[in-house]
Amino acid sequence: MHSATVRIQNVFGFFTTVATVVAVIIALSAFTSPQAPSASLKLRNVQVAKGRPHYYSVKREEYAHVRFDLDADISSLFNWNTKQVFLYIVATYPSSKASEPPTQAIVWDAILPSALAPWHQNQYIHPHPAPLKNGKRVRTSSPSYSRSKRPGIIKLSNQKPKYQITDHTGLIAKRENATLELRWNVQPWVGPLTWMNRRDYGVWKALKGGLSKPFNFPEVIGAKPADMGTVKGGEGNRGKPA
Amino acid sequence: MAEELLDKVRDAVEAQIDFDGQRLAELLYTVLLIASGVVAFIYGYATENVYNCLYAGLAGTALTFLVVVPPWPFFNKHPVTWLPSNKLSGGVSIQVDGKKVT
């Protein structure tokens, strides 16, 4: 401590200790913030058509196209330590052999930023509700979709998937007992990642709903399928603005 | 001439403080950094803004550097008084158990 160099070293050294302790306290403080997410997830339509994994492939596979309705309120996941939430919908169906674990595939996903997260083109922009038949715009309690005021409210109707799904067998038609489930991954500013849970942990309540009724994949459509397009997130533009 | 100048530069860079000042400096940075950490957390939590927490913590740390690193006069209030040098007192005089050895 006799010279300036030693004092700089000592102050910096203790600063790193204090910074670490504060970071740990911030991470722990998130667990005291109550969470009560709820969601309703319904299958709207499912079609199966043949396709190719990529343009030059000679392999023909069956692809399922799942449309869904999602009405979710996960705004309580955005506590002061939440940077962003990765929200995704998983289709789960039993494998052909009973001994194998069920197959899971992601149908749709979105990156929901908190109000403070810096802008990025991959972040999800919630679509405005469609105008009514008489041309009037739907009036919503306005800030519900806004990223700055209250992120985490999602209202999607007849939503197209982002990804058509299949598995390693390439056969998905007539598979039975599939379900859709809403899941997420909370990414904090500091601290551990947390995932969707179906159990209560203190003030963190389990997700209510968010699980569709079981459904079966239909037969392959013979003729040219109706509308089996997918939507693209910002990340689909590969770095170019949407 | 050049040596004197270099000595001055070295003293300025080393910025030495006395022993009491060192104890004071250590106490000061411990208290200041802990306080800035506590204030930063409370400020960030109250405003629900993690950036406020970060900037408050960094500001407190900068203040601590400013207070502790330069050789402020209050770190040099108790200079060490050395024994007189041999040349002035005349010859080496070593005593062991009260007896004069040399």
Coordinates of C-alpha atoms in Angstrom, one line a residue:
Chain A
M1 CA 0.0 0.0 0.0
H2 CA 3.0 2.3 0.1
S3 CA 3.1 3.2 -3.6
A4 CA 0.4 4.1 -6.2
T5 CA 0.9 0.9 -8.2
V6 CA 0.2 -1.3 -5.2
R7 CA -2.9 0.8 -4.2
I8 CA -4.3 0.4 -7.8
Q9 CA -3.8 -3.3 -7.6
N10 CA -5.4 -3.6 -4.2
V11 CA -8.4 -1.5 -5.1
F12 CA -9.0 -3.3 -8.4
G13 CA -8.6 -6.7 -6.7
F14 CA -11.2 -5.9 -4.1
F15 CA -13.5 -4.3 -6.8
T16 CA -13.6 -7.7 -8.6
T17 CA -14.7 -9.3 -5.4
V18 CA -17.4 -6.8 -4.8
A19 CA -18.6 -7.0 -8.4
T20 CA -18.9 -10.8 -8.2
V21 CA -20.8 -10.6 -4.9
V22 CA -23.2 -8.0 -6.3
A23 CA -23.7 -10.2 -9.4
V24 CA -24.6 -13.2 -7.3
I25 CA -27.0 -11.2 -5.3
I26 CA -28.7 -9.9 -8.5
A27 CA -29.0 -13.4 -9.7
L28 CA -30.5 -14.6 -6.4
S29 CA -32.9 -11.6 -6.3
A30 CA -34.6 -12.9 -9.5
F31 CA -35.8 -15.9 -7.5
T32 CA -37.8 -13.6 -5.2
S33 CA -39.8 -12.1 -8.0
P34 CA -43.1 -13.9 -8.4
Q35 CA -43.9 -15.7 -11.6
A36 CA -47.3 -16.9 -12.7
P37 CA -47.2 -17.6 -16.4
S38 CA -50.3 -18.9 -18.2
A39 CA -51.0 -19.9 -21.7
S40 CA -53.5 -21.6 -23.9
L41 CA -52.2 -23.5 -26.9
K42 CA -54.6 -25.1 -29.4
L43 CA -53.9 -27.0 -32.6
R44 CA -55.6 -25.3 -35.5
N45 CA -54.7 -27.5 -38.4
V46 CA -52.2 -30.1 -39.3
Q47 CA -51.2 -31.3 -42.8
V48 CA -48.6 -33.8 -44.0
A49 CA -47.0 -33.5 -47.5
K50 CA -44.0 -35.0 -49.2
G51 CA -41.0 -32.9 -49.7
R52 CA -37.2 -32.8 -49.9
P53 CA -34.8 -31.8 -47.2
H54 CA -33.0 -29.5 -49.6
Y55 CA -33.2 -28.7 -53.3
Y56 CA -30.7 -31.2 -54.6
S57 CA -31.9 -34.1 -52.5
V58 CA -33.4 -37.1 -54.1
K59 CA -34.8 -38.4 -50.8
R60 CA -38.5 -37.7 -50.4
E61 CA -39.6 -37.2 -46.8
E62 CA -42.9 -36.5 -45.2
Y63 CA -43.2 -33.1 -43.6
A64 CA -45.9 -32.0 -41.1
H65 CA -47.2 -28.5 -41.2
V66 CA -48.8 -27.5 -37.9
R67 CA -50.9 -24.4 -37.5
F68 CA -51.8 -23.3 -34.0
D69 CA -53.5 -20.7 -31.8
L70 CA -51.5 -19.3 -28.9
D71 CA -52.7 -17.0 -26.2
A72 CA -50.0 -16.6 -23.7
D73 CA -49.2 -14.2 -20.8
I74 CA -45.6 -14.7 -19.7
S75 CA -45.1 -11.1 -18.7
S76 CA -44.3 -12.1 -15.2
L77 CA -41.1 -13.8 -16.5
F78 CA -39.7 -10.4 -17.2
N79 CA -38.3 -9.4 -13.8
W80 CA -35.5 -6.8 -13.5
N81 CA -32.8 -9.4 -14.3
T82 CA -34.4 -10.7 -17.4
K83 CA -32.7 -9.9 -20.7
Q84 CA -34.8 -11.9 -23.1
V85 CA -37.0 -15.0 -23.2
F86 CA -36.7 -17.6 -25.9
L87 CA -40.2 -19.0 -26.4
Y88 CA -40.8 -22.1 -28.4
I89 CA -43.4 -24.7 -29.2
V90 CA -42.5 -28.3 -29.3
A91 CA -44.4 -31.1 -30.9
T92 CA -43.9 -34.4 -29.1
Y93 CA -45.1 -37.8 -30.4
P94 CA -44.2 -41.4 -29.4
S95 CA -41.5 -43.1 -31.5
S96 CA -42.4 -46.1 -33.6
K97 CA -40.7 -48.4 -31.1
A98 CA -42.0 -48.2 -27.6
S99 CA -38.6 -48.6 -26.1
E100 CA -37.3 -45.4 -27.7
P101 CA -38.0 -42.0 -26.1
P102 CA -40.6 -39.8 -27.8
T103 CA -39.6 -37.6 -30.7
Q104 CA -39.6 -33.9 -30.1
A105 CA -39.4 -31.2 -32.8
I106 CA -39.7 -27.4 -32.6
V107 CA -42.5 -26.0 -34.6
W108 CA -42.3 -22.3 -33.9
D109 CA -40.0 -20.0 -31.8
A110 CA -39.5 -16.4 -30.9
I111 CA -37.0 -14.2 -29.1
L112 CA -38.9 -11.8 -26.8
P113 CA -36.6 -9.0 -25.6
S114 CA -37.1 -7.1 -22.3
A115 CA -37.5 -3.4 -22.4
L116 CA -33.8 -2.8 -21.8
A117 CA -32.4 -5.3 -24.2
P118 CA -30.6 -3.7 -27.1
W119 CA -32.3 -3.9 -30.4
H120 CA -31.4 -6.9 -32.6
Q121 CA -32.9 -7.9 -35.9
N122 CA -33.6 -11.5 -34.6
Q123 CA -36.0 -10.2 -32.0
Y124 CA -39.6 -11.1 -32.4
I125 CA -42.0 -8.4 -33.6
H126 CA -45.6 -9.3 -32.6
P127 CA -48.0 -8.9 -35.6
H128 CA -50.8 -6.4 -35.2
P129 CA -54.2 -8.0 -34.9
A130 CA -55.9 -8.3 -38.2
P131 CA -58.5 -5.7 -39.1
L132 CA -62.1 -6.7 -38.6
K133 CA -64.4 -7.6 -41.5
N134 CA -65.9 -4.1 -41.5
G135 CA -62.5 -2.6 -42.0
K136 CA -62.2 -1.2 -38.5
R137 CA -59.0 -1.7 -36.7
V138 CA -59.0 -3.9 -33.6
R139 CA -58.6 -1.8 -30.5
T140 CA -56.4 -3.5 -28.0
S141 CA -55.5 -2.2 -24.5
S142 CA -52.7 -0.7 -26.4
P143 CA -49.4 -1.4 -24.6
S144 CA -50.0 -5.2 -24.4
Y145 CA -47.8 -6.0 -27.4
S146 CA -45.4 -3.3 -26.9
R147 CA -41.9 -4.3 -26.1
S148 CA -41.2 -1.3 -24.0
K149 CA -44.2 -1.3 -21.7
R150 CA -45.1 -4.9 -21.1
P151 CA -43.3 -7.6 -23.0
G152 CA -44.5 -11.2 -22.8
I153 CA -48.1 -11.1 -24.1
I154 CA -48.6 -13.2 -27.2
K155 CA -51.9 -13.5 -29.0
L156 CA -51.6 -15.5 -32.2
S157 CA -54.5 -16.9 -34.2
N158 CA -54.1 -19.6 -36.9
Q159 CA -50.4 -19.0 -36.8
K160 CA -48.2 -20.6 -39.4
P161 CA -45.3 -22.6 -38.1
K162 CA -41.7 -21.5 -38.6
Y163 CA -40.5 -25.0 -39.2
Q164 CA -42.0 -28.0 -41.0
I165 CA -41.2 -31.1 -39.0
T166 CA -40.2 -34.7 -39.7
D167 CA -37.8 -37.1 -38.0
H168 CA -35.0 -39.5 -38.9
T169 CA -37.4 -42.1 -40.4
G170 CA -38.7 -39.5 -42.8
L171 CA -42.2 -40.8 -42.1
I172 CA -44.6 -38.7 -40.0
A173 CA -48.1 -39.4 -41.6
K174 CA -50.6 -41.2 -39.4
R175 CA -48.4 -41.0 -36.3
E176 CA -50.7 -40.9 -33.2
N177 CA -50.9 -39.2 -29.9
A178 CA -48.9 -36.0 -30.6
T179 CA -49.1 -32.9 -28.4
L180 CA -47.9 -29.4 -28.7
E181 CA -46.3 -27.7 -25.7
L182 CA -45.2 -24.2 -25.0
R183 CA -41.8 -23.9 -23.5
W184 CA -39.2 -21.2 -22.8
N185 CA -35.7 -20.4 -21.8
V186 CA -35.3 -17.2 -19.7
Q187 CA -31.9 -15.5 -20.3
P188 CA -31.0 -13.2 -17.5
W189 CA -28.6 -10.3 -17.4
V190 CA -26.6 -12.1 -14.8
G191 CA -27.2 -15.5 -13.4
P192 CA -28.3 -19.0 -14.5
L193 CA -30.6 -19.8 -17.4
T194 CA -33.9 -21.1 -16.4
W195 CA -36.4 -23.2 -18.4
M196 CA -40.1 -23.7 -18.4
N197 CA -41.2 -25.8 -15.4
R198 CA -44.3 -27.6 -14.4
R199 CA -43.7 -27.5 -10.7
D200 CA -43.9 -24.6 -8.2
Y201 CA -40.7 -23.4 -6.8
G202 CA -41.5 -20.8 -4.1
V203 CA -43.0 -17.8 -5.7
W204 CA -42.2 -19.2 -9.2
K205 CA -45.5 -20.9 -10.1
A206 CA -45.7 -23.6 -12.7
L207 CA -47.0 -22.8 -16.2
K208 CA -50.8 -23.0 -16.3
G209 CA -52.0 -24.6 -19.6
G210 CA -49.7 -24.3 -22.6
L211 CA -50.3 -27.9 -23.5
S212 CA -52.5 -28.9 -26.5
K213 CA -54.9 -31.8 -26.6
P214 CA -53.5 -34.9 -28.2
F215 CA -53.8 -35.2 -32.0
N216 CA -52.9 -37.5 -34.8
F217 CA -50.9 -36.6 -37.9
P218 CA -53.1 -37.1 -41.0
E219 CA -52.4 -39.0 -44.2
V220 CA -50.1 -37.5 -46.8
I221 CA -52.0 -35.0 -49.1
G222 CA -52.0 -36.4 -52.6
A223 CA -52.7 -33.3 -54.5
K224 CA -50.8 -30.1 -54.2
P225 CA -51.3 -29.0 -50.6
A226 CA -53.2 -25.8 -49.9
D227 CA -51.1 -23.3 -48.0
M228 CA -48.1 -25.0 -46.3
G229 CA -45.9 -22.0 -46.2
T230 CA -43.8 -21.2 -43.1
V231 CA -43.0 -17.8 -41.6
K232 CA -39.5 -16.6 -41.2
G233 CA -38.1 -14.9 -38.2
G234 CA -35.5 -12.1 -38.4
E235 CA -32.8 -14.7 -38.1
G236 CA -33.9 -16.2 -41.4
N237 CA -32.6 -13.1 -43.2
R238 CA -29.1 -14.1 -42.3
G239 CA -28.0 -10.8 -41.0
K240 CA -29.8 -8.6 -43.5
P241 CA -32.5 -6.4 -41.9
A242 CA -36.0 -7.8 -42.2
Chain B
M1 CA 20.5 17.9 -12.7
A2 CA 19.1 15.1 -14.7
E3 CA 19.2 12.8 -11.7
E4 CA 17.3 15.3 -9.5
L5 CA 14.7 15.5 -12.1
L6 CA 14.4 11.7 -12.4
D7 CA 14.2 11.4 -8.6
K8 CA 11.3 13.9 -8.7
V9 CA 9.5 12.0 -11.5
R10 CA 10.0 8.7 -9.6
D11 CA 8.6 10.1 -6.4
A12 CA 5.6 11.4 -8.2
V13 CA 4.9 8.1 -9.9
E14 CA 5.5 6.0 -6.8
A15 CA 3.4 8.4 -4.8
Q16 CA 4.5 7.0 -1.4
I17 CA 2.4 7.5 1.7
D18 CA 3.3 6.8 5.3
F19 CA 2.4 3.8 7.4
D20 CA -0.7 5.4 9.1
G21 CA -1.8 6.5 5.6
Q22 CA -1.5 3.0 4.3
R23 CA -3.8 1.7 7.1
L24 CA -6.2 4.5 6.4
A25 CA -6.1 3.8 2.6
E26 CA -6.9 0.1 3.1
L27 CA -9.8 1.0 5.4
L28 CA -11.1 3.6 3.0
Y29 CA -11.2 1.4 -0.1
T30 CA -12.8 -1.5 1.8
V31 CA -15.6 0.7 3.1
L32 CA -16.0 2.7 -0.1
L33 CA -16.2 -0.4 -2.4
I34 CA -18.6 -2.3 -0.2
A35 CA -20.8 0.8 0.2
S36 CA -20.8 1.4 -3.6
G37 CA -21.8 -2.3 -4.2
V38 CA -24.7 -2.0 -1.7
V39 CA -25.8 1.3 -3.1
A40 CA -25.5 0.0 -6.7
F41 CA -27.7 -3.0 -6.0
I42 CA -30.4 -1.0 -4.1
Y43 CA -30.4 1.7 -6.8
G44 CA -30.7 -0.9 -9.6
Y45 CA -33.3 -3.0 -7.8
A46 CA -35.4 0.1 -6.9
T47 CA -35.4 1.4 -10.5
E48 CA -35.7 -2.2 -11.9
N49 CA -32.8 -1.3 -14.3
V50 CA -29.7 -3.5 -14.4
Y51 CA -27.8 -0.7 -16.2
N52 CA -28.3 1.7 -13.3
C53 CA -26.8 -1.0 -11.1
L54 CA -23.8 -1.4 -13.3
Y55 CA -23.2 2.4 -13.8
A56 CA -23.6 3.1 -10.0
G57 CA -21.1 0.4 -9.2
L58 CA -18.6 1.7 -11.7
A59 CA -19.0 5.2 -10.5
G60 CA -18.4 4.2 -6.9
T61 CA -15.3 2.3 -8.0
A62 CA -14.0 5.3 -9.9
L63 CA -14.5 7.4 -6.8
T64 CA -12.6 4.9 -4.7
F65 CA -9.7 5.0 -7.1
L66 CA -9.7 8.8 -7.0
V67 CA -9.7 8.8 -3.2
V68 CA -7.2 6.0 -2.5
V69 CA -4.6 6.1 -5.3
P70 CA -3.2 9.7 -5.3
P71 CA -0.9 10.6 -2.3
W72 CA -3.4 13.0 -0.7
P73 CA -2.0 15.1 2.2
F74 CA -4.1 13.2 4.7
F75 CA -2.2 10.0 3.9
N76 CA 1.1 11.7 4.9
K77 CA 0.2 13.2 8.3
H78 CA 2.5 10.9 10.3
P79 CA 5.9 10.8 8.6
V80 CA 8.4 8.4 10.1
T81 CA 11.1 10.0 12.2
W82 CA 14.3 8.3 11.5
L83 CA 17.3 8.1 13.8
P84 CA 20.0 10.6 13.1
S85 CA 22.6 9.4 10.6
N86 CA 26.1 8.3 11.7
K87 CA 27.9 11.2 10.1
L88 CA 26.0 13.7 12.3
S89 CA 26.2 11.8 15.6
G90 CA 29.8 11.0 15.0
G91 CA 30.9 7.4 14.6
V92 CA 29.0 4.2 14.9
S93 CA 27.6 3.5 18.3
I94 CA 26.0 0.1 18.9
Q95 CA 24.6 -0.9 22.3
V96 CA 23.8 -4.5 23.3
D97 CA 21.9 -4.9 26.6
G98 CA 22.9 -1.4 27.6
K99 CA 26.6 -2.1 27.1
K100 CA 28.5 -0.2 24.5
V101 CA 30.0 -2.7 22.0
T102 CA 31.9 -0.4 19.7

